[in-house]
Coordinates of C-alpha atoms (C1' of nucleotides) in Angstrom, one line a residue:
Chain A
X1268 CA 0.0 0.0 0.0
X1269 CA 1.4 3.4 -1.0
X1270 CA 0.6 6.8 0.3
X1271 CA -2.7 7.0 -1.6
X1272 CA -4.1 4.6 1.0
X1273 CA -2.4 6.2 3.9
X1274 CA -5.6 7.0 5.7
X1275 CA -6.9 3.4 5.2
X1276 CA -3.7 1.9 6.4
X1277 CA -3.6 4.1 9.4
X1278 CA -7.2 3.5 10.3
X1279 CA -6.8 -0.3 10.1
X1280 CA -3.7 -0.1 12.3
X1281 CA -5.5 2.0 14.8
X1282 CA -8.5 -0.4 14.8
X1283 CA -6.1 -3.3 15.3
X1284 CA -4.3 -2.0 18.3
X1285 CA -7.3 -0.3 20.0
X1286 CA -9.9 -2.4 21.6
X1287 CA -13.3 -0.9 21.2
X1288 CA -16.2 -0.6 23.6
X1289 CA -18.6 -3.4 23.8
X1290 CA -21.1 -1.8 21.4
X1291 CA -18.3 -1.6 18.8
X1292 CA -18.7 2.1 18.5
X1293 CA -15.6 4.0 17.4
X1294 CA -15.0 7.7 17.9
X1295 CA -16.9 10.3 15.8
X1296 CA -15.2 11.3 12.5
X1297 CA -14.2 14.8 13.9
X1298 CA -12.2 13.1 16.7
X1299 CA -10.7 10.3 14.5
X1300 CA -9.4 13.1 12.3
X1301 CA -7.3 14.4 15.1
X1302 CA -6.3 11.0 16.4
X1303 CA -5.1 9.8 13.0
X1304 CA -3.8 13.1 11.8
X1305 CA -5.6 12.8 8.4
X1306 CA -8.1 15.0 6.7
X1307 CA -11.7 14.3 7.1
X1308 CA -12.2 13.5 3.4
X1309 CA -9.4 10.9 3.5
X1310 CA -10.8 9.4 6.6
X1311 CA -14.3 9.1 5.1
X1312 CA -12.9 7.5 2.0
X1313 CA -11.2 4.9 4.2
X1314 CA -14.3 4.4 6.3
X1315 CA -16.3 4.0 3.1
X1316 CA -14.0 1.2 2.0
X1317 CA -14.4 -0.7 5.2
X1318 CA -18.1 -0.2 5.2
X1319 CA -18.3 -1.6 1.7
X1320 CA -16.4 -4.6 2.9
X1321 CA -19.0 -5.1 5.6
X1322 CA -16.5 -4.5 8.4
X1323 CA -18.4 -1.6 9.8
X1324 CA -21.6 0.4 9.4
X1325 CA -22.5 4.0 9.9
X1326 CA -25.6 6.0 10.5
X1327 CA -26.3 9.7 10.8
X1328 CA -26.7 10.8 14.4
X1329 CA -25.7 7.4 15.7
X1330 CA -22.1 7.0 14.8
X1331 CA -19.8 4.4 13.3
X1332 CA -19.8 0.8 14.5
X1333 CA -17.7 -2.3 13.9
X1334 CA -19.6 -5.3 12.6
X1335 CA -22.6 -5.8 10.3
X1336 CA -25.5 -3.4 10.3
X1337 CA -28.2 -4.7 12.6
X1338 CA -31.3 -5.9 10.7
X1339 CA -34.3 -3.8 11.1
X1340 CA -36.9 -6.3 12.4
X1341 CA -39.3 -3.6 13.5
X1342 CA -41.6 -4.1 10.6
X1343 CA -44.3 -1.7 11.6
X1344 CA -47.7 -2.9 12.4
X1345 CA -49.2 -0.1 10.4
X1346 CA -47.3 -1.1 7.3
X1347 CA -48.6 -4.7 7.6
X1348 CA -52.1 -3.5 8.2
X1349 CA -52.0 -1.4 5.1
X1350 CA -51.1 -4.4 2.9
X1351 CA -53.5 -7.0 4.3
X1352 CA -57.2 -7.5 4.8
X1353 CA -59.6 -8.9 7.4
X1354 CA -59.7 -12.3 5.8
X1355 CA -56.0 -12.8 6.0
X1356 CA -56.1 -11.7 9.6
X1357 CA -58.8 -14.3 10.4
X1358 CA -56.8 -17.0 8.6
X1359 CA -53.8 -16.2 10.7
X1360 CA -55.9 -16.2 13.9
X1361 CA -57.3 -19.6 12.9
X1362 CA -53.8 -21.0 12.7
X1363 CA -52.4 -19.5 15.9
X1364 CA -55.2 -19.4 18.4
X1365 CA -56.5 -23.0 18.5
X1366 CA -52.9 -24.1 19.2
X1367 CA -52.6 -21.5 21.9
X1368 CA -55.8 -22.7 23.5
X1369 CA -54.5 -26.3 23.4
X1370 CA -51.3 -25.3 25.1
X1371 CA -53.2 -23.1 27.6
X1372 CA -55.2 -26.2 28.6
X1373 CA -51.8 -27.7 29.7
X1374 CA -50.0 -24.8 31.2
X1375 CA -52.6 -22.3 32.5
X1376 CA -52.1 -21.2 36.1
X1377 CA -54.8 -20.4 38.6
X1378 CA -54.6 -16.7 38.1
X1379 CA -54.9 -17.3 34.3
X1380 CA -58.1 -19.2 34.9
X1381 CA -59.5 -16.6 37.3
X1382 CA -58.8 -13.9 34.8
X1383 CA -60.5 -15.8 32.0
X1384 CA -63.6 -16.4 34.1
X1385 CA -63.7 -12.8 35.0
X1386 CA -63.6 -11.9 31.3
X1387 CA -66.5 -14.2 30.6
X1388 CA -68.5 -12.6 33.4
X1389 CA -67.7 -9.1 32.2
X1390 CA -68.8 -9.9 28.7
X1391 CA -72.2 -11.2 29.9
X1392 CA -72.8 -7.9 31.8
X1393 CA -71.3 -5.6 29.2
X1394 CA -73.4 -2.5 28.6
X1395 CA -71.6 -1.3 25.5
X1396 CA -69.7 -2.8 22.6
X1397 CA -66.6 -1.2 23.8
X1398 CA -66.8 -3.1 27.1
X1399 CA -67.6 -6.2 25.2
X1400 CA -64.5 -5.9 23.1
X1401 CA -62.3 -5.1 26.0
X1402 CA -63.3 -8.3 27.7
X1403 CA -62.9 -10.2 24.4
X1404 CA -59.4 -8.8 23.9
X1405 CA -58.4 -9.6 27.4
X1406 CA -59.7 -13.2 27.2
X1407 CA -57.9 -14.0 24.0
X1408 CA -54.7 -12.4 25.3
X1409 CA -55.0 -14.4 28.5
X1410 CA -55.3 -17.6 26.6
X1411 CA -52.1 -16.7 24.6
X1412 CA -50.3 -15.9 27.8
X1413 CA -51.5 -19.1 29.5
X1414 CA -49.9 -21.1 26.7
X1415 CA -46.6 -20.5 28.4
X1416 CA -44.8 -20.2 25.2
X1417 CA -43.0 -16.8 25.0
X1418 CA -42.5 -16.8 21.3
X1419 CA -46.1 -17.8 20.4
X1420 CA -47.4 -15.2 22.8
X1421 CA -45.2 -12.5 21.1
X1422 CA -46.5 -13.6 17.7
X1423 CA -50.1 -13.4 19.0
X1424 CA -49.4 -9.9 20.2
X1425 CA -48.2 -8.8 16.8
X1426 CA -51.1 -10.5 15.1
X1427 CA -53.5 -8.8 17.6
X1428 CA -51.9 -5.4 16.9
X1429 CA -52.4 -5.9 13.2
X1430 CA -56.0 -7.0 13.7
X1431 CA -56.7 -3.8 15.6
X1432 CA -55.0 -1.7 12.9
X1433 CA -56.7 -3.2 10.0
X1434 CA -59.7 -1.4 8.5
X1435 CA -62.8 -3.4 9.2
X1436 CA -65.1 -0.9 7.6
X1437 CA -68.8 -1.6 8.3
X1438 CA -68.2 -5.2 9.2
X1439 CA -68.7 -4.3 12.8
X1440 CA -72.1 -4.4 14.3
X1441 CA -72.9 -0.8 15.1
X1442 CA -75.9 -1.4 17.4
X1443 CA -75.7 0.2 20.7
X1444 CA -75.1 -2.7 22.9
X1445 CA -74.2 -6.4 22.5
X1446 CA -77.3 -8.6 22.5
X1447 CA -77.8 -10.9 25.4
X1448 CA -77.7 -14.0 23.3
X1449 CA -74.6 -13.1 21.3
X1450 CA -73.1 -16.3 19.9
X1451 CA -69.7 -15.6 21.4
X1452 CA -71.0 -16.0 25.0
X1453 CA -71.5 -19.7 24.9
X1454 CA -68.3 -20.2 22.8
X1455 CA -66.2 -18.2 25.2
X1456 CA -67.6 -20.0 28.2
X1457 CA -67.0 -23.4 26.6
X1458 CA -63.5 -22.3 25.8
X1459 CA -62.7 -21.4 29.4
X1460 CA -64.4 -24.5 30.7
X1461 CA -62.3 -26.7 28.4
X1462 CA -59.1 -25.0 29.6
X1463 CA -60.1 -25.3 33.2
X1464 CA -60.7 -29.0 32.8
X1465 CA -57.3 -29.3 31.0
X1466 CA -59.1 -30.8 28.0
X1467 CA -56.6 -30.0 25.2
X1468 CA -58.6 -31.4 22.3
X1469 CA -61.8 -29.6 23.4
X1470 CA -59.9 -26.3 23.9
X1471 CA -58.5 -26.6 20.4
X1472 CA -61.8 -27.4 18.9
X1473 CA -63.8 -24.8 20.7
X1474 CA -61.4 -22.0 19.8
X1475 CA -61.4 -23.3 16.2
X1476 CA -65.2 -23.3 16.0
X1477 CA -65.3 -19.9 17.6
X1478 CA -63.0 -18.3 15.1
X1479 CA -64.7 -20.0 12.2
X1480 CA -68.0 -18.5 13.4
X1481 CA -66.3 -15.1 13.4
X1482 CA -64.8 -15.7 10.0
X1483 CA -68.1 -16.9 8.5
X1484 CA -69.9 -13.9 9.9
X1485 CA -67.3 -11.7 8.2
X1486 CA -67.8 -13.4 4.8
X1487 CA -71.5 -13.2 5.1
X1488 CA -71.5 -9.5 5.9
X1489 CA -69.1 -8.9 3.0
X1490 CA -71.2 -10.8 0.4
X1491 CA -74.3 -9.0 1.7
X1492 CA -72.6 -5.7 1.1
X1493 CA -71.5 -6.5 -2.4
Chain B
X1278 CA -76.7 4.6 43.9
X1279 CA -76.5 6.9 46.9
X1280 CA -74.2 9.7 47.9
X1281 CA -71.4 7.3 48.7
X1282 CA -71.0 6.7 45.0
X1283 CA -71.4 10.3 44.0
X1284 CA -68.0 10.6 42.4
X1285 CA -68.5 7.4 40.4
X1286 CA -71.9 8.5 39.2
X1287 CA -70.7 11.9 38.2
X1288 CA -67.7 10.4 36.4
X1289 CA -69.8 8.0 34.4
X1290 CA -72.2 10.8 33.5
X1291 CA -69.3 13.0 32.4
X1292 CA -67.8 10.2 30.3
X1293 CA -71.2 9.5 28.7
X1294 CA -71.8 13.1 27.5
X1295 CA -68.2 13.9 26.6
X1296 CA -66.7 12.4 23.5
X1297 CA -63.1 11.8 24.1
X1298 CA -60.1 12.3 21.8
X1299 CA -59.2 9.4 19.4
X1300 CA -56.6 8.0 21.7
X1301 CA -59.2 7.7 24.5
X1302 CA -57.2 9.8 26.9
X1303 CA -59.2 11.7 29.5
X1304 CA -58.0 14.8 31.4
X1305 CA -55.4 14.3 34.2
X1306 CA -56.8 13.8 37.7
X1307 CA -55.9 17.3 38.8
X1308 CA -58.2 18.7 36.1
X1309 CA -61.0 16.2 36.5
X1310 CA -61.2 17.1 40.1
X1311 CA -62.1 20.7 39.2
X1312 CA -64.4 19.6 36.4
X1313 CA -66.4 17.2 38.5
X1314 CA -66.1 19.2 41.7
X1315 CA -65.1 16.2 43.8
X1316 CA -62.1 15.5 45.9
X1317 CA -59.2 13.7 44.4
X1318 CA -59.5 10.8 46.7
X1319 CA -63.1 10.2 45.7
X1320 CA -62.2 10.6 42.0
X1321 CA -59.4 8.1 42.4
X1322 CA -61.8 5.6 44.0
X1323 CA -64.2 6.0 41.1
X1324 CA -61.4 5.6 38.6
X1325 CA -60.2 2.5 40.4
X1326 CA -63.6 0.9 40.1
X1327 CA -63.8 1.6 36.4
X1328 CA -60.2 0.3 36.0
X1329 CA -61.1 -2.9 37.8
X1330 CA -64.0 -3.4 35.5
X1331 CA -61.6 -3.0 32.6
X1332 CA -63.3 0.1 31.2
X1333 CA -60.1 2.2 31.5
X1334 CA -56.5 1.9 32.3
X1335 CA -54.0 4.2 33.9
X1336 CA -50.2 4.6 34.1
X1337 CA -47.9 6.9 35.9
X1338 CA -46.6 9.6 33.6
X1339 CA -48.9 8.6 30.8
X1340 CA -52.4 9.4 31.9
X1341 CA -55.8 7.7 32.1
X1342 CA -57.3 6.1 29.0
X1343 CA -60.6 4.5 28.0
X1344 CA -60.3 0.9 26.9
X1345 CA -58.1 -2.0 27.8
X1346 CA -54.5 -1.7 28.6
X1347 CA -52.4 -2.1 25.5
X1348 CA -50.0 -5.0 25.5
X1349 CA -46.4 -4.2 25.2
X1350 CA -46.1 -4.7 21.5
X1351 CA -42.7 -3.0 21.4
X1352 CA -41.4 -6.4 22.5
X1353 CA -38.2 -6.2 20.6
X1354 CA -36.7 -9.4 19.1
X1355 CA -33.8 -9.2 21.5
X1356 CA -36.2 -9.0 24.5
X1357 CA -38.1 -12.1 23.3
X1358 CA -34.9 -14.0 22.5
X1359 CA -33.7 -13.4 26.1
X1360 CA -36.8 -14.9 27.6
X1361 CA -37.2 -17.9 25.4
X1362 CA -35.3 -21.0 24.3
X1363 CA -34.7 -23.1 21.3
X1364 CA -37.4 -25.6 22.1
X1365 CA -40.1 -22.9 22.2
X1366 CA -38.8 -21.5 18.9
X1367 CA -39.1 -25.0 17.3
X1368 CA -42.6 -25.4 18.7
X1369 CA -43.6 -22.1 17.1
X1370 CA -42.0 -23.1 13.8
X1371 CA -43.8 -26.4 13.9
X1372 CA -47.1 -24.5 14.1
X1373 CA -46.4 -21.9 11.6
X1374 CA -44.4 -23.4 8.8
X1375 CA -46.4 -26.5 7.8
X1376 CA -49.4 -24.2 7.3
X1377 CA -47.3 -21.8 5.3
X1378 CA -46.1 -24.7 3.1
X1379 CA -49.7 -25.8 2.5
X1380 CA -50.7 -22.3 1.5
X1381 CA -47.6 -22.1 -0.7
X1382 CA -48.7 -25.2 -2.6
X1383 CA -51.9 -23.2 -3.5
X1384 CA -50.5 -19.8 -4.2
X1385 CA -46.9 -20.1 -5.2
X1386 CA -46.0 -18.3 -8.4
X1387 CA -43.5 -19.4 -11.0
X1388 CA -40.8 -17.1 -9.7
X1389 CA -41.4 -18.5 -6.2
X1390 CA -40.9 -22.1 -7.5
X1391 CA -37.8 -21.1 -9.4
X1392 CA -36.3 -19.5 -6.3
X1393 CA -37.0 -22.5 -4.2
X1394 CA -35.4 -24.8 -6.7
X1395 CA -32.3 -22.6 -6.9
X1396 CA -32.1 -22.7 -3.1
X1397 CA -32.1 -26.5 -3.1
X1398 CA -29.3 -26.5 -5.7
X1399 CA -27.3 -24.0 -3.8
X1400 CA -27.6 -26.1 -0.7
X1401 CA -26.3 -29.2 -2.5
X1402 CA -23.2 -27.3 -3.6
X1403 CA -22.6 -25.3 -0.5
X1404 CA -19.0 -25.2 0.5
X1405 CA -19.5 -23.7 4.0
X1406 CA -22.1 -23.8 6.7
X1407 CA -22.7 -20.1 6.2
X1408 CA -23.7 -20.7 2.5
X1409 CA -25.8 -23.7 3.6
X1410 CA -27.7 -21.6 6.1
X1411 CA -28.1 -18.7 3.7
X1412 CA -29.8 -21.1 1.3
X1413 CA -31.9 -22.6 4.1
X1414 CA -33.0 -19.2 5.2
X1415 CA -34.0 -18.1 1.7
X1416 CA -35.9 -21.3 1.1
X1417 CA -38.0 -21.1 4.2
X1418 CA -38.6 -17.4 3.6
X1419 CA -39.7 -18.1 0.0
X1420 CA -42.2 -20.7 1.2
X1421 CA -43.6 -18.1 3.6
X1422 CA -43.8 -15.4 1.0
X1423 CA -45.4 -17.9 -1.5
X1424 CA -48.2 -18.5 0.9
X1425 CA -49.6 -15.2 -0.2
X1426 CA -50.7 -14.2 3.2
X1427 CA -49.2 -10.9 4.3
X1428 CA -49.9 -11.3 7.9
X1429 CA -48.5 -14.9 8.2
X1430 CA -45.4 -13.9 6.3
X1431 CA -44.8 -11.0 8.7
X1432 CA -45.3 -13.3 11.7
X1433 CA -42.8 -15.7 10.1
X1434 CA -40.3 -12.9 9.7
X1435 CA -40.6 -12.1 13.4
X1436 CA -40.2 -15.7 14.3
X1437 CA -37.2 -16.0 12.1
X1438 CA -35.6 -12.9 13.7
X1439 CA -36.1 -14.4 17.1
X1440 CA -34.7 -17.8 16.0
X1441 CA -31.5 -16.1 14.8
X1442 CA -31.2 -14.1 18.0
X1443 CA -31.7 -17.0 20.4
X1444 CA -28.6 -18.6 21.9
X1445 CA -28.2 -22.0 20.4
X1446 CA -25.0 -22.7 22.2
X1447 CA -23.2 -25.8 21.0
X1448 CA -26.3 -27.2 19.3
X1449 CA -24.9 -26.2 16.0
X1450 CA -22.7 -28.6 14.1
X1451 CA -19.3 -27.0 14.1
X1452 CA -17.7 -29.0 11.4
X1453 CA -16.2 -27.0 8.6
X1454 CA -18.6 -27.8 5.8
X1455 CA -22.0 -29.4 5.6
X1456 CA -21.9 -33.2 4.8
X1457 CA -23.0 -34.3 1.3
X1458 CA -25.7 -36.5 2.8
X1459 CA -27.2 -34.0 5.2
X1460 CA -30.7 -35.1 6.1
X1461 CA -32.1 -31.8 5.1
X1462 CA -31.3 -32.2 1.4
X1463 CA -33.9 -34.8 0.7
X1464 CA -36.5 -33.2 2.9
X1465 CA -36.0 -29.8 1.3
X1466 CA -36.2 -31.3 -2.2
X1467 CA -39.4 -33.2 -1.3
X1468 CA -40.8 -30.0 0.1
X1469 CA -40.2 -28.1 -3.1
X1470 CA -41.5 -31.0 -5.2
X1471 CA -44.7 -31.1 -3.3
X1472 CA -45.2 -27.3 -3.7
X1473 CA -44.5 -27.5 -7.4
X1474 CA -47.0 -30.3 -7.8
X1475 CA -49.6 -28.2 -5.8
X1476 CA -49.9 -31.1 -3.3
X1477 CA -51.2 -29.3 -0.2
X1478 CA -51.2 -32.3 2.1
X1479 CA -47.8 -33.4 1.1
X1480 CA -46.3 -29.9 1.4
X1481 CA -47.8 -29.7 4.9
X1482 CA -46.5 -33.1 5.9
X1483 CA -43.1 -32.8 4.5
X1484 CA -42.5 -29.5 6.2
X1485 CA -43.8 -30.9 9.5
X1486 CA -41.5 -33.9 9.2
X1487 CA -38.6 -31.7 8.3
X1488 CA -39.1 -29.5 11.4
X1489 CA -39.7 -32.5 13.6
X1490 CA -36.3 -33.9 12.5
X1491 CA -34.7 -30.6 13.3
X1492 CA -36.4 -30.6 16.7
X1493 CA -35.5 -34.1 17.5
X1494 CA -31.9 -33.5 16.6
X1495 CA -32.0 -30.6 19.0
X1496 CA -33.4 -32.7 21.9
X1497 CA -30.9 -35.4 21.2
X1498 CA -28.0 -33.0 21.3
X1499 CA -29.3 -31.5 24.5
X1500 CA -29.8 -34.8 26.3
X1501 CA -26.3 -35.8 25.2
X1502 CA -24.8 -32.7 26.7
X1503 CA -26.5 -33.2 30.0
Chain C
dG1026 C1' -6.4 24.0 -13.0
dA1027 C1' -7.1 19.8 -10.4
dA1028 C1' -7.0 17.9 -6.1
dT1029 C1' -7.3 18.3 -1.4
dA1030 C1' -8.0 20.4 3.0
dT1031 C1' -11.0 23.3 5.7
dA1032 C1' -15.2 25.3 7.0
dA1033 C1' -20.2 25.6 6.9
dT1034 C1' -24.5 23.5 6.7
dC1035 C1' -28.0 19.8 6.8
dA1036 C1' -30.6 16.0 8.7
dA1037 C1' -31.1 12.2 11.8
dT1038 C1' -30.2 10.9 16.4
dT1039 C1' -29.1 11.2 21.2
dC1040 C1' -28.6 13.8 25.5
dT1041 C1' -30.3 16.9 29.0
dT1042 C1' -33.5 19.4 31.4
dA1043 C1' -38.0 20.7 32.7
dA1044 C1' -42.8 19.7 32.9
dT1045 C1' -46.5 16.4 33.3
dT1046 C1' -49.0 12.7 35.6
dG1047 C1' -50.7 8.7 38.4
dA1048 C1' -49.4 6.9 43.0
dT1049 C1' -48.3 7.5 47.8
dT1050 C1' -47.8 9.8 52.2
dA1051 C1' -48.4 13.3 55.9
dG1052 C1' -50.9 16.7 58.3
dA1053 C1' -55.3 19.4 59.0
dC1054 C1' -59.9 19.3 59.9
dA1055 C1' -64.5 17.8 61.3
Chain D
dT45 C1' -62.3 7.6 62.2
dG46 C1' -62.7 9.4 57.9
dT47 C1' -61.9 12.7 54.4
dC48 C1' -59.8 16.6 52.3
dT49 C1' -55.7 19.2 51.1
dA50 C1' -51.0 19.6 50.2
dA51 C1' -46.6 17.7 49.5
dT52 C1' -43.8 14.3 47.6
dC53 C1' -42.3 10.3 44.7
dA54 C1' -41.5 7.9 40.5
dA55 C1' -42.5 7.1 35.7
dT56 C1' -43.2 9.2 31.5
dT57 C1' -43.4 12.8 28.1
dA58 C1' -42.0 17.2 25.8
dA59 C1' -38.8 20.3 24.2
dG60 C1' -34.5 22.3 23.3
dA61 C1' -29.5 21.7 23.0
dA62 C1' -25.7 19.1 21.6
dT63 C1' -23.8 15.1 18.6
dT64 C1' -22.9 12.9 14.4
dG65 C1' -22.6 11.2 9.6
dA66 C1' -23.5 13.3 5.1
dT67 C1' -23.2 17.1 1.9
dT68 C1' -22.0 21.4 -0.1
dA69 C1' -19.2 25.6 -0.5
dT70 C1' -14.9 28.0 0.1
dA71 C1' -10.0 28.2 0.5
dT72 C1' -5.4 26.4 -0.1
dT73 C1' -1.7 23.9 -2.3
dC74 C1' 1.0 22.0 -5.8

DNA sequence: GAATATAATCAATTCTTAATTGATTAGACA
DNA sequence: TGTCTAATCAATTAAGAATTGATTATATTC
């Protein structure tokens, strides 16, 4: 390497002798310039080479770091909700939630069961759709949590966030209050009963039937609107 | 309701007539006290009742909101990975991926199929484990994408991110290059073949068997280490 | 005149400080 | 004893200043 790569050579040497902090961050360009005694343009050229080689990554406002750029996994819920539709969401729920119910029948703790039963009671006495939906959300979340699987619960949370962000249009019943004989009442009670009795197959089946009912209602409303 | 519940009655009445902002936030306690003309203690009792009923939720520094407490969806991949283990991840994969494979058999496009076949070829000729894993990642991601379900694909991505972040310890084979008779070869080829032939049941079954093999290998290694 | 160094500026991010807010405690009052 | 008021605490948010990589303009050097 000749003088044309002086900055690069010097930078590599400095990186080799200096052990960096745990996060792999190296000093800002304005400091490195003084440390290495090169101009900022030369330093940036050298950094660009190393970045191109995948040895470091940079970001405005953050700094320069050794290693490979961390993958952005924070695929926003809103972005997903904009590219999907209620039917896809229901399909995903039909895959996830029966399994969660089955696992909940195995692993649910006493406090989980108490919470589920309270949700069912609250739903029966709900005066508004908002109260009804609150209880519904809490119940399904409790089932997920009771499964005991951290990953599945996290996936359920993301699915749930997408569900709430998706545009459901006029699919929702807009009457003032939930009817006293709403189909979900019996299904939710059967679900909680199955989980309480540790009946895995029943918990799976009841949840599956429940979500199929919800899905079929969805399709019926849609075809009626078209 | 008598005077003992005056604050609760007044609060409910105020909530009924007043339409709240879109985020469901209601004024801070210090303001509500002046609006309703009740003492802060009474107000907090009334709020506690409504919170217990699940009609609102509160948090220090944030405020008081109508609706059910939002789940921590910010659960970053790293946070999940720290609280889970390889077995939970495999369980989640066993639930998600066979379904994705079945849907892929229905909805995969020509470019999806080409990509899958290329992955299989790349895996056969992989010189290093890194190349092998790259092809493996791409294949499974292609199956998810080919399912055509945006939500399921997003969930797969999150699961995949967790899988890569989880500490697998010495479960990985550390030999220099993948063996030429690695069990995954045949399974992956059978998977791609089933999807190409639009055989939904076979695609589901092959993926399930594949992941069970992976899981069993995992358990075997673990019990050997103990 | 071309190339490079230096300075100025921009935009994204982080840091710092103050203000807000629900929760808790202590004292006054009846 | 019970309730109201005030003070205080702890968690969060809001806003402005300071950083930092990227870009552009100006000056310098050979």
